[in-house]
Short mmCIF file of C-alpha atoms in Angstrom, two decimals:
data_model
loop_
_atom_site.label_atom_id
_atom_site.label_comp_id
_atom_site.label_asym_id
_atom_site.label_seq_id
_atom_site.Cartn_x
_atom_site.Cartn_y
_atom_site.Cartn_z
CA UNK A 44 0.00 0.00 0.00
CA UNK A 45 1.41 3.58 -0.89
CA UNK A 46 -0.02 6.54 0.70
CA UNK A 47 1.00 10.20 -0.40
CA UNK A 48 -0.30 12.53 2.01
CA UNK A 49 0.23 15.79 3.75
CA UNK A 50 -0.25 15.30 7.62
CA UNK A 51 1.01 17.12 10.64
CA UNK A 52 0.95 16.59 14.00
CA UNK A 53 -0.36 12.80 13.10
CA UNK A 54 -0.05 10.52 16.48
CA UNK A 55 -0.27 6.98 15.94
CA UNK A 56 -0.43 4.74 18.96
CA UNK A 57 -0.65 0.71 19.12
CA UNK A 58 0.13 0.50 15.26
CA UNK A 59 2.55 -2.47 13.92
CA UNK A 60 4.35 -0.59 11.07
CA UNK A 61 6.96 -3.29 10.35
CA UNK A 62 8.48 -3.11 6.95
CA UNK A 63 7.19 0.15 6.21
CA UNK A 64 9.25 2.26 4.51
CA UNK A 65 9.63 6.13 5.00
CA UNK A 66 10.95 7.94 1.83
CA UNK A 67 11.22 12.09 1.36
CA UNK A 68 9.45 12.32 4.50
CA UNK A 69 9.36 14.94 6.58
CA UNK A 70 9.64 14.53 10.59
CA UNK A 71 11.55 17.19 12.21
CA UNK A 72 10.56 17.37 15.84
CA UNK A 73 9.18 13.65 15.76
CA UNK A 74 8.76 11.88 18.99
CA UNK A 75 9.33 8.44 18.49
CA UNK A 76 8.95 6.27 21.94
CA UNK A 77 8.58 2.90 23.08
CA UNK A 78 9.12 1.48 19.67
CA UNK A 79 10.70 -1.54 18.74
CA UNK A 80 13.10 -0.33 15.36
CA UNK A 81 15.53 -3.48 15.54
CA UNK A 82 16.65 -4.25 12.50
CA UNK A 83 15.97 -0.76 11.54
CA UNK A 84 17.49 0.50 8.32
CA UNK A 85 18.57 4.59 8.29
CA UNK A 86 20.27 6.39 5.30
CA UNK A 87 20.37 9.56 4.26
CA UNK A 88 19.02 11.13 6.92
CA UNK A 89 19.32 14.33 8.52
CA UNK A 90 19.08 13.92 12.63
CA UNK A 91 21.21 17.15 13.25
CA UNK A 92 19.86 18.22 17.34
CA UNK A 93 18.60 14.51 17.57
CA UNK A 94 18.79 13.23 21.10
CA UNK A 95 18.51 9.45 22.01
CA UNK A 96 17.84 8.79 25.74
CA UNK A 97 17.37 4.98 27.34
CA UNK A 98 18.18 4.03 23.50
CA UNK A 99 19.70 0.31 23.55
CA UNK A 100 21.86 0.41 20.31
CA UNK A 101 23.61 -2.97 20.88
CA UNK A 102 25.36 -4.23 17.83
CA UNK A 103 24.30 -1.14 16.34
CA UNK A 104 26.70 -0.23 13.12
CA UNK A 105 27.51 3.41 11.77
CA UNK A 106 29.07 3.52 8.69
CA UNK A 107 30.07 6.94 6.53
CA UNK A 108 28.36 8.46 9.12
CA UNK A 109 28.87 12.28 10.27
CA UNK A 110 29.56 12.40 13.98
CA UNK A 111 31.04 15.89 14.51
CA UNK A 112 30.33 17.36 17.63
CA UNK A 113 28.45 14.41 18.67
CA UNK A 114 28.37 13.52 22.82
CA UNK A 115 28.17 10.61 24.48
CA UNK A 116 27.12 10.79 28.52
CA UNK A 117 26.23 8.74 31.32
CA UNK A 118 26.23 5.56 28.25
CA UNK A 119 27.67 2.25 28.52
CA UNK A 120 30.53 1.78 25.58
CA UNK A 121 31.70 -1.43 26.49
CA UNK A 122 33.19 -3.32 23.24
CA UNK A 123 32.51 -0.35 21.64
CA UNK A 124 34.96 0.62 18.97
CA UNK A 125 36.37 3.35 16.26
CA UNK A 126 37.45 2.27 13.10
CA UNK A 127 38.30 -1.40 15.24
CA UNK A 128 39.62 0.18 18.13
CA UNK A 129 38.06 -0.22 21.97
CA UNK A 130 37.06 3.38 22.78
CA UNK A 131 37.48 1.62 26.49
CA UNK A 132 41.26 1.45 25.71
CA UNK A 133 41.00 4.79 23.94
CA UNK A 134 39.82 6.50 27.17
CA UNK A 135 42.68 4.56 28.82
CA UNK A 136 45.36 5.86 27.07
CA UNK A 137 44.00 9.44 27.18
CA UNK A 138 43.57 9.41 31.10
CA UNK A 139 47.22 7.78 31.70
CA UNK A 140 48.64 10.68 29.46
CA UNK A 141 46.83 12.96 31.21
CA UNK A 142 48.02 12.07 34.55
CA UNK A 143 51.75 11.74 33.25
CA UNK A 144 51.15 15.25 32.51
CA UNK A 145 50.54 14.80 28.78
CA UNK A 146 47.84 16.67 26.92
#
């Protein structure tokens, strides 16, 4: 089914939209909670300001992906790496040259 529509401010509660696909679709300011989007597929998308909080991205993968002046707080990052390296052992390396004095 294909539906071309203009709708704002559309809630949509209780719905199973698996294998839908959302193409040149607008959804700034979107609230998206409780959902289940394993297996969820995003590309050229535009999620500048996003915030994700309680988001379990386990074996999540981000490829070609923009991450300037991106944060990451109070988040677990265990085996979670940077072009194959342990951020873990990263943040190691940067807080033992920091307390040698390093910068």
């Amino acid at each position: 089914m294909r539906i071309e529509a203009r709708t704002e401010s559309l809630e949509v509660a209780g719905a199973d939209l698996s294998g839908s696909v959302f193409d040149d679709v607008a959804m700034a300011r979107t609230k998206v909670s409780n959902a289940d989007l394993s297996m969820l597929l995003v590309s050229n998308v535009n999620a500048r300001g996003a915030v994700f909080e309680d988001v379990d991205l386990s074996g999540a993968v981000f490829r070609n992906t923009r991450l300037a002046d991106v944060e990451v707080t109070e988040s677990c990052i265990a085996g979670m790496r940077i072009n194959g390296v342990l951020v873990t052992e990263l943040l190691k390396a940067y807080e033992a040259a920091q307390s040698a004095g390093g910068e």
